[in-house]
């Protein structure tokens, strides 16, 4: 692969990447998935991924770790700050400086917006944003877009409904910033109190056809190609009583499924709480576990691209 723009680069925001860059990662993901284990296992041999997770994670951390192992590298890190010197009061600055000494590439998840940008300024090695506050989760958006491309064949032309907690859900923002490169129609559905933050999508409405709604009505359900469901982010509510008012606002169950087109794909960045009924899981519409699997492949490609100037 030529012109690897990802080599030695921080991935702090998806806004830094063009459509050509995204398509480059998707092609690299297809390539890494097609490699034989021996060949794949040489892409990061003797390289180390360092991760620091100030917030809980299942998929992001494990998929990065699994991805790194699959390309021949190793991982070390902090997945529970209570069992690190963060618990003793060590600063983010010193924690990043220390991890930078032990690793070749770093993944950070932190509750503060701007945390990954700050880490990138400190670290001598590339920093990948594994989720920064309510701001961004760029590698999640890359894998979401890759999933749409794989499952729907083409992102252009899709009618996409993004549902749930649009105020605090960081994956939503990164996804919208990535979708600006495609010709899509977006329907944002949320309770009024969890509407998208207007200041965070300033300028996007000129590039994307966006409609804001509060109901999953029949007209909407019968036309969308992708239903991207998100969790109400309980931990980000300043007042738990406000969470209680909106929890369970939307449940995707067989009643909703029957009102969708037969080929509508249901996605979710996960974790899911109660917003998609378990009996949807075995339907052909449910692609959220495929999305989880694509996460490992896309992150393997991304790690290989950032670590190797010659790419894949
Ligand atoms: N999608 C996602 O970020 O999942 P985790 O919180 O489990 O990492």
GROMACS .gro file of N, CA, C and O in nm, residues 15 91 119 149 158 194 201 219 275 298-299 311:
model
   48
   15UNK      N    1  -1.222   1.400   1.243
   15UNK     CA    2  -1.225   1.520   1.157
   15UNK      C    3  -1.094   1.538   1.082
   15UNK      O    4  -1.089   1.609   0.983
   91UNK      N    5  -0.071   1.217   3.823
   91UNK     CA    6  -0.140   1.299   3.723
   91UNK      C    7  -0.151   1.226   3.589
   91UNK      O    8  -0.076   1.131   3.561
  119UNK      N    9  -0.292   1.425   2.554
  119UNK     CA   10  -0.199   1.311   2.558
  119UNK      C   11  -0.106   1.313   2.437
  119UNK      O   12   0.014   1.284   2.448
  149UNK      N   13  -2.027  -0.016   0.518
  149UNK     CA   14  -1.976  -0.046   0.383
  149UNK      C   15  -1.982  -0.197   0.355
  149UNK      O   16  -2.025  -0.239   0.248
  158UNK      N   17  -2.737   0.592   0.165
  158UNK     CA   18  -2.807   0.532   0.281
  158UNK      C   19  -2.891   0.637   0.354
  158UNK      O   20  -2.854   0.753   0.365
  194UNK      N   21  -3.225   1.510   2.525
  194UNK     CA   22  -3.100   1.445   2.480
  194UNK      C   23  -3.071   1.473   2.334
  194UNK      O   24  -3.006   1.394   2.265
  201UNK      N   25  -2.220   2.021   1.625
  201UNK     CA   26  -2.243   1.986   1.483
  201UNK      C   27  -2.252   2.112   1.397
  201UNK      O   28  -2.301   2.109   1.285
  219UNK      N   29  -4.358   0.633   0.925
  219UNK     CA   30  -4.300   0.692   0.803
  219UNK      C   31  -4.148   0.680   0.805
  219UNK      O   32  -4.086   0.643   0.706
  275UNK      N   33  -3.199  -0.126   2.537
  275UNK     CA   34  -3.259  -0.056   2.424
  275UNK      C   35  -3.280  -0.143   2.300
  275UNK      O   36  -3.351  -0.102   2.208
  298UNK      N   37  -1.055  -0.385   1.198
  298UNK     CA   38  -1.021  -0.246   1.161
  298UNK      C   39  -0.910  -0.194   1.249
  298UNK      O   40  -0.818  -0.126   1.201
  299UNK      N   41  -0.914  -0.228   1.378
  299UNK     CA   42  -0.809  -0.176   1.467
  299UNK      C   43  -0.675  -0.243   1.438
  299UNK      O   44  -0.569  -0.180   1.452
  311UNK      N   45   0.305   0.062   0.531
  311UNK     CA   46   0.166   0.017   0.535
  311UNK      C   47   0.155  -0.132   0.542
  311UNK      O   48   0.235  -0.200   0.604
   0.00000   0.00000   0.00000
